[in-house]
Coordinates of C-alpha atoms in Angstrom, one line a residue:
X268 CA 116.5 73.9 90.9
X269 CA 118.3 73.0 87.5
X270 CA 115.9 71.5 84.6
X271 CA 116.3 70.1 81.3
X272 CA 113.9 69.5 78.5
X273 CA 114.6 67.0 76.2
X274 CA 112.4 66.8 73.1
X275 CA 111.5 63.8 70.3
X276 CA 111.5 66.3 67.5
X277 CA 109.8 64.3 65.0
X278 CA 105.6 65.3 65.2
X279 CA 103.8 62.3 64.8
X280 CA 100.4 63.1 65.1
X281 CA 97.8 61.3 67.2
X282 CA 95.3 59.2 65.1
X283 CA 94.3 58.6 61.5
X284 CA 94.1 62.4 60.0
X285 CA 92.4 63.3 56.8
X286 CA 94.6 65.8 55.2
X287 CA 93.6 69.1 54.4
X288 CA 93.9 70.9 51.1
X289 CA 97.0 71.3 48.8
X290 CA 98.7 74.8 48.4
X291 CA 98.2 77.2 45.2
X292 CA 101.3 77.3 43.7
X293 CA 101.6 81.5 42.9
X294 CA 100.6 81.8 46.9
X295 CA 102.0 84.9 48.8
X296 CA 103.8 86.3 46.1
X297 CA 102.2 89.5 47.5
X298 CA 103.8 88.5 51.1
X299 CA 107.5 88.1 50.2
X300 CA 109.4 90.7 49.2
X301 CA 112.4 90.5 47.5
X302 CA 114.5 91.6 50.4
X303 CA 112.6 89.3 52.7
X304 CA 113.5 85.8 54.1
X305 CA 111.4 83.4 53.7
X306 CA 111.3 80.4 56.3
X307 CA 109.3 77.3 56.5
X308 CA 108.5 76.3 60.0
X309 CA 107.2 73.0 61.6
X310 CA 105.1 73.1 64.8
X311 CA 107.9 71.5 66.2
X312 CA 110.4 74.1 65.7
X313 CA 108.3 76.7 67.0
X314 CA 107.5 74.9 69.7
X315 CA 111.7 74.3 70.5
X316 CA 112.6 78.0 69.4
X317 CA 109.9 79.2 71.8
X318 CA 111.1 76.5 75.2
X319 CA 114.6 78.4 74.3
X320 CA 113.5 82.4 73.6
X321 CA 110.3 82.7 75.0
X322 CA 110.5 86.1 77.2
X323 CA 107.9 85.4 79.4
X324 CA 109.7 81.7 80.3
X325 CA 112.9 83.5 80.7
X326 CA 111.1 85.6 83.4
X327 CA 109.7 82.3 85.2
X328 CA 113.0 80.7 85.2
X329 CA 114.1 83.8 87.1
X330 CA 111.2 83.3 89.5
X331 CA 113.0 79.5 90.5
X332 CA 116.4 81.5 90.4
X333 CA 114.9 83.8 93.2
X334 CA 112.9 81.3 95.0
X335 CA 116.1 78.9 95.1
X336 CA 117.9 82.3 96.9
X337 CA 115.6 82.6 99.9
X338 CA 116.0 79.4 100.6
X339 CA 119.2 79.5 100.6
X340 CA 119.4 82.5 102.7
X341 CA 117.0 81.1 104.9
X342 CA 119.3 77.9 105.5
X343 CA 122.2 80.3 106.6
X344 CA 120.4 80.2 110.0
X345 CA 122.2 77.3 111.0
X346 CA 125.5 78.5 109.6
X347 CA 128.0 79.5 112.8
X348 CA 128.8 82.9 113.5
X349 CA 132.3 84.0 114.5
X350 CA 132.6 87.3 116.7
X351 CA 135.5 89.1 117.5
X352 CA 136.0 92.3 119.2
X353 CA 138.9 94.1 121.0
X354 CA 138.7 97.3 122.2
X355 CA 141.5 99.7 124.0
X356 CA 140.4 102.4 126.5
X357 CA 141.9 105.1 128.9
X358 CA 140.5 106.9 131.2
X359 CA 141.9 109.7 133.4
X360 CA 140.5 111.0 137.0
X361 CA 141.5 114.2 138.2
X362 CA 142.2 114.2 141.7
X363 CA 140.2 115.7 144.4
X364 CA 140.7 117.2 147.6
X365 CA 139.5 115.0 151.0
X366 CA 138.2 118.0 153.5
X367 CA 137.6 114.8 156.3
X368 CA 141.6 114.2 155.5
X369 CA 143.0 117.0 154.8
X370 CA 144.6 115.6 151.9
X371 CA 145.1 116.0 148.0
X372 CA 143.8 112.8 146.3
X373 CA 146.3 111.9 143.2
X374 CA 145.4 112.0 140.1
X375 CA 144.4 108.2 139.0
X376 CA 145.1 106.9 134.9
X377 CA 142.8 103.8 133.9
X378 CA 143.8 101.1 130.8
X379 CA 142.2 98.5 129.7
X380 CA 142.3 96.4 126.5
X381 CA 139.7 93.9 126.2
X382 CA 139.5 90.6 123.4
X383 CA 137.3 88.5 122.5
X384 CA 136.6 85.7 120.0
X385 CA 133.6 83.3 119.5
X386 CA 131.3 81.6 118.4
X387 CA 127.6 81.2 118.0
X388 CA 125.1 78.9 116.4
X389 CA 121.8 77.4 116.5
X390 CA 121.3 73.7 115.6
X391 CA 117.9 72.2 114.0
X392 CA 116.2 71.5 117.6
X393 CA 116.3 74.9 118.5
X394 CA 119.4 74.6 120.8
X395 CA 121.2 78.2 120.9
X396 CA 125.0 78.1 121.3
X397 CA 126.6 81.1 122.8
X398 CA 129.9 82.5 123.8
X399 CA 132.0 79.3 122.3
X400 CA 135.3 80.9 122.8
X401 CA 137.8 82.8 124.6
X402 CA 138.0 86.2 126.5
X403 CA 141.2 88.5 128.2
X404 CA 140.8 91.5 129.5
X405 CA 144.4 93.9 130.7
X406 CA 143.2 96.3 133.2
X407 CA 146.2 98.9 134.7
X408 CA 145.0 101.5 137.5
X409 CA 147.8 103.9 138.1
X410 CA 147.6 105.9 140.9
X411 CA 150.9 107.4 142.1
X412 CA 152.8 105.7 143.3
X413 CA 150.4 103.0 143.3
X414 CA 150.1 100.5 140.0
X415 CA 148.0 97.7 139.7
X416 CA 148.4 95.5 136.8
X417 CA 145.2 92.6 136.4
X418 CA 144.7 89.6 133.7
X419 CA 141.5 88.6 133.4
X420 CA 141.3 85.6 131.3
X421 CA 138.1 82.7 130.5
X422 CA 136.8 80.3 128.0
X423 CA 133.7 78.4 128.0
X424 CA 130.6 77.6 126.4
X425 CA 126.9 78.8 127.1
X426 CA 123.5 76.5 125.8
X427 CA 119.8 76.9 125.9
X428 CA 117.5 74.3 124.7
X429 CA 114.1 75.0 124.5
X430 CA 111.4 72.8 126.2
X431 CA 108.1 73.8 125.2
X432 CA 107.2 77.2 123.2
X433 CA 110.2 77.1 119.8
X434 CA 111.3 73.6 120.3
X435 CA 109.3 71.1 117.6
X436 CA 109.2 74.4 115.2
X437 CA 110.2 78.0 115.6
X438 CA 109.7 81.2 113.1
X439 CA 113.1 80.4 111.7
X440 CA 112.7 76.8 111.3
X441 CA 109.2 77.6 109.9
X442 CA 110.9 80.2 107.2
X443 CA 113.1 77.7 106.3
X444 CA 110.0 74.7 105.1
X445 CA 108.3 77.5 103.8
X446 CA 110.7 78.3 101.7
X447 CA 111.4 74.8 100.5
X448 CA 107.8 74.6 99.8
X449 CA 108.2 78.3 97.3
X450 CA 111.0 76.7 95.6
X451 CA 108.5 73.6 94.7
X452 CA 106.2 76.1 93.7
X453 CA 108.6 78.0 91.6
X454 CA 109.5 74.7 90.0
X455 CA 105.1 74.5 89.0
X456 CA 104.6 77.5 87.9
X457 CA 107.7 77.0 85.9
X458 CA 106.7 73.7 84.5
X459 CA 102.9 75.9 84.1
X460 CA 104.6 78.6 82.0
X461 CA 105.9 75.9 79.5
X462 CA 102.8 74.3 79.0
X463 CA 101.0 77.7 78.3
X464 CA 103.5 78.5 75.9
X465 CA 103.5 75.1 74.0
X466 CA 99.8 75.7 73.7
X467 CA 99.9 79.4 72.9
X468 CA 102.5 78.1 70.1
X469 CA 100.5 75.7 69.1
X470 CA 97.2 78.3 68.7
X471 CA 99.0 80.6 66.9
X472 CA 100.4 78.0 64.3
X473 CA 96.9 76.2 64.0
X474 CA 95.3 80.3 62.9
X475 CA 98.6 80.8 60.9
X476 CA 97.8 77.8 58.8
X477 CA 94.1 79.2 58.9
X478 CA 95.8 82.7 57.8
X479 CA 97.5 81.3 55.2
X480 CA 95.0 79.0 53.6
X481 CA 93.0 82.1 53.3
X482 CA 95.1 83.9 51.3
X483 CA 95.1 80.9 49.3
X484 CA 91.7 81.2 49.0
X485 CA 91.2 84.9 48.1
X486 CA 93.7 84.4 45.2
X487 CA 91.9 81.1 44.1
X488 CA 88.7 83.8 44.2
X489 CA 90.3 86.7 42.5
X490 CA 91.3 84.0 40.2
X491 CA 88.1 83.2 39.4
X492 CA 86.5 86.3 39.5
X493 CA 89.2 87.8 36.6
X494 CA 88.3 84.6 34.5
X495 CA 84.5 85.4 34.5
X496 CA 85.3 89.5 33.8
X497 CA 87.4 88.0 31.0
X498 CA 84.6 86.0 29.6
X499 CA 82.3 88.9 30.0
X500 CA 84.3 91.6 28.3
X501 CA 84.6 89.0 25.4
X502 CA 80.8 88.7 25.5
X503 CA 80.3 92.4 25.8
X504 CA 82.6 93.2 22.1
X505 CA 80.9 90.1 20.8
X506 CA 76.8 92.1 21.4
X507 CA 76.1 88.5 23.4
X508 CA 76.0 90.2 26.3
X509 CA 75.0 93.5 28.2
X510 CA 77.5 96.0 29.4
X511 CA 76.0 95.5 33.3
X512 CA 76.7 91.9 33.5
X513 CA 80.8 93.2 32.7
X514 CA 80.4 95.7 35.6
X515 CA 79.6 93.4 38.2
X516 CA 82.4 91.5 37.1
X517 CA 84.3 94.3 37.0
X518 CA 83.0 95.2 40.9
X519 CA 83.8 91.1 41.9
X520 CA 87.3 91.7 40.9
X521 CA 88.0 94.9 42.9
X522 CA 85.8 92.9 46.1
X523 CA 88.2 90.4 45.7
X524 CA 91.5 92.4 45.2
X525 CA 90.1 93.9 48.9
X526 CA 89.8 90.6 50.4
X527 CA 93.3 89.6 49.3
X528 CA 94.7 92.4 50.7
X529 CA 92.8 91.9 54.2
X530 CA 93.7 88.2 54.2
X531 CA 97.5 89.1 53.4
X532 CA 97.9 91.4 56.2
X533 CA 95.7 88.8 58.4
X534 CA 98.7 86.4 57.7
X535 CA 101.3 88.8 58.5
X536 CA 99.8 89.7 61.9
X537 CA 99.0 86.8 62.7
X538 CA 103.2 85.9 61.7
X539 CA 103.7 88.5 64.1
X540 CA 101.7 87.0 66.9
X541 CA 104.0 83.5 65.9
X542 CA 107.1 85.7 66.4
X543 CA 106.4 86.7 69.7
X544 CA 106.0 83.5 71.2
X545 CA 109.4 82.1 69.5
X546 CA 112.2 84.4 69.2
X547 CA 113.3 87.2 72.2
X548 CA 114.8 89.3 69.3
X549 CA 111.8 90.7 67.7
X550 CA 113.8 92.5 64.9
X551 CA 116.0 89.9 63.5
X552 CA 112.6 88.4 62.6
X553 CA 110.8 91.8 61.3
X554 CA 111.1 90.9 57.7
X555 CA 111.1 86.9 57.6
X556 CA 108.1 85.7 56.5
X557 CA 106.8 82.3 58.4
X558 CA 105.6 79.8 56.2
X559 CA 103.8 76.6 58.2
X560 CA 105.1 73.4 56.4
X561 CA 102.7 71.3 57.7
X562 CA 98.3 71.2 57.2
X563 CA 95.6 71.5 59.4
X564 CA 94.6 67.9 60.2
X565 CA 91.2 66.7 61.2
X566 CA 92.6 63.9 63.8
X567 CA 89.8 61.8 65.4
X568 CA 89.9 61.5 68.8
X569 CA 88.1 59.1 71.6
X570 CA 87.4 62.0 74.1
X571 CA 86.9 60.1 78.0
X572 CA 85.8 62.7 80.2
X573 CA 86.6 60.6 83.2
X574 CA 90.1 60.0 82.4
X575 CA 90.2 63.9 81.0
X576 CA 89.4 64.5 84.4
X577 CA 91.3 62.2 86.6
X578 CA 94.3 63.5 84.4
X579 CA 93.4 67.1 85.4
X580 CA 93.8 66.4 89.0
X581 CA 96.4 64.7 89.0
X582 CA 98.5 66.4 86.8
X583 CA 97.7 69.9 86.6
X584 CA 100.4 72.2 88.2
X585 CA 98.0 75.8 89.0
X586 CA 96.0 73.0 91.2
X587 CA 99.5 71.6 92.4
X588 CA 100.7 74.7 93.0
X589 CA 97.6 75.3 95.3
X590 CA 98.2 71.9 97.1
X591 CA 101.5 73.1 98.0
X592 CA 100.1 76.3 99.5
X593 CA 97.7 74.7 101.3
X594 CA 101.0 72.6 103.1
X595 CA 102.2 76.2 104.1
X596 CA 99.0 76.8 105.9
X597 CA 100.0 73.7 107.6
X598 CA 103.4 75.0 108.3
X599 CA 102.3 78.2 110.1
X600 CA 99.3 76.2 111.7
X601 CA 102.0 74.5 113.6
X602 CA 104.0 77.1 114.3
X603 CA 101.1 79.1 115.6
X604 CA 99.4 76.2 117.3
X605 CA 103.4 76.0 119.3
X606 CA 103.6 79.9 120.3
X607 CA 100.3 78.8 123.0
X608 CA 103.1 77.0 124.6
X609 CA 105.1 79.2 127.1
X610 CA 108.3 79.3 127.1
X611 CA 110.2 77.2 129.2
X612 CA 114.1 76.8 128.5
X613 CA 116.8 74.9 130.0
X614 CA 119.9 76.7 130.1
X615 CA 123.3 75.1 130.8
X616 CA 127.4 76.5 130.3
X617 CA 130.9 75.3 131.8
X618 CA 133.7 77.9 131.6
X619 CA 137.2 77.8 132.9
X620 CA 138.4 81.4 134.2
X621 CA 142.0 82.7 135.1
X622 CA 143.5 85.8 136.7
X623 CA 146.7 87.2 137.4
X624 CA 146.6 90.5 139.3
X625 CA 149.6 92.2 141.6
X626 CA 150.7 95.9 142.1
X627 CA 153.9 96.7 140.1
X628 CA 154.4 97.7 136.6
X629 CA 154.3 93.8 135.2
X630 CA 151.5 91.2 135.0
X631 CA 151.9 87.9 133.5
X632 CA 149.4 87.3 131.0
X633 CA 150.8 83.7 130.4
X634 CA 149.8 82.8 134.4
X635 CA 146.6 83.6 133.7
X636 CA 145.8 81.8 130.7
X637 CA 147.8 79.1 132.7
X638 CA 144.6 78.6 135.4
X639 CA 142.9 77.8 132.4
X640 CA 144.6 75.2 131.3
X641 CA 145.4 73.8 134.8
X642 CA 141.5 74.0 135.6
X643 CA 142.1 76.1 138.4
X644 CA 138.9 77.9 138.6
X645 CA 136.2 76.0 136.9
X646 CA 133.1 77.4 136.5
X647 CA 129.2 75.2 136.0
X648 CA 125.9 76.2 135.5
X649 CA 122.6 74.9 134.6
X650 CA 118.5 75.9 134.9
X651 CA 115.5 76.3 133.4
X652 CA 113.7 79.7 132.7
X653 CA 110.0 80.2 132.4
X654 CA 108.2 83.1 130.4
X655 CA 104.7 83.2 130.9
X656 CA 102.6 85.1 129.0
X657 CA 99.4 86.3 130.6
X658 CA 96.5 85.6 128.9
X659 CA 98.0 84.7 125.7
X660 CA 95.4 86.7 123.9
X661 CA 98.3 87.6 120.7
X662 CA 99.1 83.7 120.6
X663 CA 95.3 82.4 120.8
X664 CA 94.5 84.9 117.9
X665 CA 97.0 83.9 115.4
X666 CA 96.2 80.7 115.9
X667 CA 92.9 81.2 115.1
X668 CA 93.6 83.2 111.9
X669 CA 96.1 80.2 111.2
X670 CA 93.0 77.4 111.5
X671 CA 90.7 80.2 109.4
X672 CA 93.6 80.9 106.7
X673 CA 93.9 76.9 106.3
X674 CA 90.0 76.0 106.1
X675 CA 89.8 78.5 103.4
X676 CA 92.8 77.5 101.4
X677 CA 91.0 74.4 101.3
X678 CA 87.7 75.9 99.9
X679 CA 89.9 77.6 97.4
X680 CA 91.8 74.0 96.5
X681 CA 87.9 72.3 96.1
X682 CA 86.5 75.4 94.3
X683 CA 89.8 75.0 91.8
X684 CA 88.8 71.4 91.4
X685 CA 85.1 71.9 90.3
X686 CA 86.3 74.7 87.9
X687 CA 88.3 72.5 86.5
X688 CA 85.8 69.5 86.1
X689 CA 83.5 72.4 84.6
X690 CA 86.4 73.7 82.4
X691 CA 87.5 69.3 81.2
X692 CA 84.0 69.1 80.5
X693 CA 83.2 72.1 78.7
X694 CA 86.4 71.3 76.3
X695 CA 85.7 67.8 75.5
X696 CA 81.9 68.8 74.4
X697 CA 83.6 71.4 72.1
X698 CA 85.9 69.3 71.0
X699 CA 83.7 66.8 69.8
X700 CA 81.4 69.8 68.3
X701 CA 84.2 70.9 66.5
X702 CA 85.0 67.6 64.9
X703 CA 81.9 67.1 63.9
X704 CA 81.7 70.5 62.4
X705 CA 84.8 69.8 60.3
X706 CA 83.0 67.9 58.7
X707 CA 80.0 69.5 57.9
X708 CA 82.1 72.4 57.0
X709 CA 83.8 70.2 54.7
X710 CA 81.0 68.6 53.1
X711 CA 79.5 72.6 52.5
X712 CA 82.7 73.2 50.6
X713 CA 82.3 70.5 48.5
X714 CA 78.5 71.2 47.8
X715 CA 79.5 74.7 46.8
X716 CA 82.2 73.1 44.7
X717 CA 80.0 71.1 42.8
X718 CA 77.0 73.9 42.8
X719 CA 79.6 76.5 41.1
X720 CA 80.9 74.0 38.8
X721 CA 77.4 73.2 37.5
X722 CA 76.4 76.4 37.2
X723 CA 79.9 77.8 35.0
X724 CA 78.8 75.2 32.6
X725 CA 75.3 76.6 31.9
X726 CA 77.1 79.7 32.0
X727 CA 78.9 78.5 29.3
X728 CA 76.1 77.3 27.3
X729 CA 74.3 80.1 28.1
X730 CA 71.5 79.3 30.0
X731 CA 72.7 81.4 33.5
X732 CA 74.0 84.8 33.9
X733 CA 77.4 85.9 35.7
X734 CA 74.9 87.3 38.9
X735 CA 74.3 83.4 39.8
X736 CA 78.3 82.3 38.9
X737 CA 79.6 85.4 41.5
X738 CA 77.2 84.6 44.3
X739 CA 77.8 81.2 44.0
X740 CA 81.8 82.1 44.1
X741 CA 81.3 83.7 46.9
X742 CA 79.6 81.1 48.3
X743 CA 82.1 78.8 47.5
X744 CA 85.0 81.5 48.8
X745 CA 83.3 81.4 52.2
X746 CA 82.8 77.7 52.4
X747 CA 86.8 77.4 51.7
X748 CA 86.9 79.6 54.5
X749 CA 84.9 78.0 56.9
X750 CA 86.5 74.6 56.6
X751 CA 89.8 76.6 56.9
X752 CA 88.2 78.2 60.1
X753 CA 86.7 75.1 61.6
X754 CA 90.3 73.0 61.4
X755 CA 91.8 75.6 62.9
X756 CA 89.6 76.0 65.6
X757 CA 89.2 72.1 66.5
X758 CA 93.1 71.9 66.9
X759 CA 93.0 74.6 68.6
X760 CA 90.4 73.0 71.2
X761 CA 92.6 69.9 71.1
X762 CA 95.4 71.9 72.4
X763 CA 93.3 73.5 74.8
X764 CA 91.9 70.1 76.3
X765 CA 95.4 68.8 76.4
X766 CA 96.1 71.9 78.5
X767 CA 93.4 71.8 80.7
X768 CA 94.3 68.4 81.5
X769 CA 97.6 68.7 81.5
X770 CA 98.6 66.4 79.2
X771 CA 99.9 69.3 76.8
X772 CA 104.1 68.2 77.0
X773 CA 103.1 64.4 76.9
X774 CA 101.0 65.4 73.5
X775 CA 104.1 66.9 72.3
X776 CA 106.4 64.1 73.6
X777 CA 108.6 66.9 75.4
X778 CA 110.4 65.8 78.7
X779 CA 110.9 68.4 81.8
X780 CA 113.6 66.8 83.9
X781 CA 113.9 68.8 87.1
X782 CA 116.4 68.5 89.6

């Protein structure tokens, strides 16, 4: 099985979006070092680097490359098989003496050299052919003074059809759709493999982003929180204000410096989680730094849980791939359903012998190869043979596990199905959750926003203290967070509805063309 993706590698996303917040422009200095590489990446070029250096899609291409094998092997059933043999033997009998006679028996030499070459083959109803070729055999008996020289020549053909038991569908024959049916199973769990990878891809981007705008956010904090110890120091020398109010500033600084720090090496794990999925060469990439050119988006979707549904059935491949197991139970059904047949052949063969045999030192090899061809000693046979077992209790047996091993393939292909209604129905709840709490998550940013803004200004004029301007930073730090959080994890449920329904490659407009 050869396959092909093709890709359209401009993103367009689905839906009006509402943007999501512009970068700070000082961000990661603390990321980048100066021997570093720094590398902007779309989610469609991690999506493409992963289709072509994923590790664990190399590994399931290997799976098709193995599957495609058996069959083949498998098919070589029907391939014919040529034979050849010649052997040379001698064999000398020490005389004896005849007490009845009187007499000393002579010692006696035997040679023989015996050819032959053939064929045999078995076609796709079962019919056997056998000994589709020629034999000779020389045979010299020397016992003095008497030699006998004797050709021994024949070609012909020997068949058996089976009647009953191995003729619609036989162990081989059954191997053989089997393995077709493991090759289109390769091909799904394939096609599977992708799919998880897009949406592992797309996951890790999504929390990169998320990563990212959190460092953003911690240096907007420390930012913030160095501006207000400023302003307190200044206080503090001026008598305006007392020395504690300058240590808590002092204390939301070094809180801050900590949570930069966490959120930095966040990112660069959370790089390293990117890295896995795209490259096979892990230490090329050690020290490049992955910067997501695009936002998290907030894209509204109309979420139909019947057509979420009737696309998961349809076009799921783990519930394909079960489909397609349940047609090998089908397979061996039959096969097992055929062994309570007994076996009841019809057996056929035509041959054309020669011989040449005379006493002296000389045969003629050419005589006997001459009946042959002259017909002289035709030879015809045909029957049927019947094989009864008694009882059958082996045959009735595995027929029974057969019907059992079917009936519960098909509890485990409706048991998929409802776990995958559950699963559709579960996402498209949470993904309408999670829109909605964009949004609230938003608005609380924006509150905080305004609340902190307010509140710097009587801080200016001072009627507040610097206890009420941290909290609310934090509060707005968090809130920043949140909405950062809450993007990330509503495109995150996006791509795993899209999985679950198997829509992921057509929500990525990428093209698997199998052949």
């Amino acid at each position: 099985m050869k396959f092909a993706f093709t890709q359209d590698r401009t993103w367009i996303p689905f839906g009006l979006a509402v943007c999501f917040f512009a970068s700070v422009p000082n961000a990661f200095s603390q990321t980048a070092g100066t021997d570093d590489e720094i590398r902007e990446l779309a989610l469609r070029d991690c999506i493409d680097l992963a289709l072509e250096h994923n590790l664990n899609l190399q590994i399931e291409r290997v799976n098709v490359e193995i599957a495609e094998n058996d069959l083949n092997g498998s098919l070589s059933l029907y391939q014919p098989n040529f034979n050849f043999n010649f052997q040379d033997t001698s064999t000398t009998t020490e005389g004896s003496f005849n007490v009845d006679l009187g007499v000393q028996n002579a010692n006696s030499v035997f040679e023989g050299n015996n050819f032959s070459a053939g064929f045999n083959s078995q076609l796709p109803m079962g019919l056997r052919i056998s000994n589709l070729g020629v034999t000779w055999r020389e045979n010299q008996t020397s016992v003095n003074p008497i030699n006998i020289l004797d050709y021994t020549t024949r070609v012909g053909i020997d068949l058996q059809q089976p009647l009953l038991r191995n003729f619609w569908i036989d162990g081989a024959r059954a191997n053989i759709k089997i393995n077709r049916r493991r090759v289109e199973n390769a091909g799904l769990g394939l096609r599977l493999q992708i799919m998880n990878i897009v949406a592992s891809v797309e996951r890790a981007y999504y929390d990169l982003i998320a990563a990212k705008r959190n460092v953003e956010v911690q240096e907007q904090a420390l930012e913030l929180a160095r501006e207000l110890l400023t302003q307190n120091q200044k206080r503090v020398e001026l008598g305006t204000m007392a020395k504690l109010e300058e240590s808590q500033a002092r204390s939301q600084v070094a809180s801050r410096e900590a949570d930069l720090l966490n959120a930095t090496n966040a990112f660069e794990n959370q790089q390293n989680v990117l890295k896995n999925l795209i490259t096979d060469r892990f230490q090329e990439w050690a020290n490049v730094n992955l910067i997501p050119s695009e936002s998290l988006l907030q894209i509204p979707g109309e979420f139909d849980l019947q057509e979420s549904w009737t696309n998961a059935l349809e076009r799921r491949p783990d519930l394909i791939q079960l489909q397609v197991n349940l047609s090998i139970n089908d397979i061996q059904l039959r096969l097992a359903k055929n062994q309570l047949f007994p076996e009841l052949n019809l057996i056929g063969g035509y041959s054309r012998r020669g011989q040449d045999g005379r006493l002296g030192i000389t045969g003629d090899l050419g005589r006997a190869f001459g009946d042959i061809e002259a017909a002289r000693n035709p030879s015809h046979y045909y029957g049927v043979v019947l094989n009864v077992p008694l009882g059958f209790m082996q045959e009735r047996n595995n027929y029974r596990s057969a019907m059992a091993a079917k009936a519960q393939s098909k509890l485990r292909v409706k048991q998929f199905e409802q776990n995958i209604l559950v699963e559709v129905d579960n996402l498209v709840r949470l993904a309408r959750t999670n829109f909605e709490r964009v949004e609230a998550r938003r608005q609380a940013r924006l509150f905080a926003k305004e609340a902190l803004e307010a509140e710097e200004k009587k801080y200016s004029n001072g009627i507040s203290t610097s206890f009420i301007v941290l909290d609310l930073q934090n509060q707005f730090t968090a809130a920043q967070f949140a909405e950062a959080q809450a993007l990330a994890a509503y495109n995150r449920t996006l791509a795993d509805l899209a999985l679950s329904e198997g829509t992921i490659l057509q929500r990525n407009q990428i093209n698997l063309e199998f052949e």
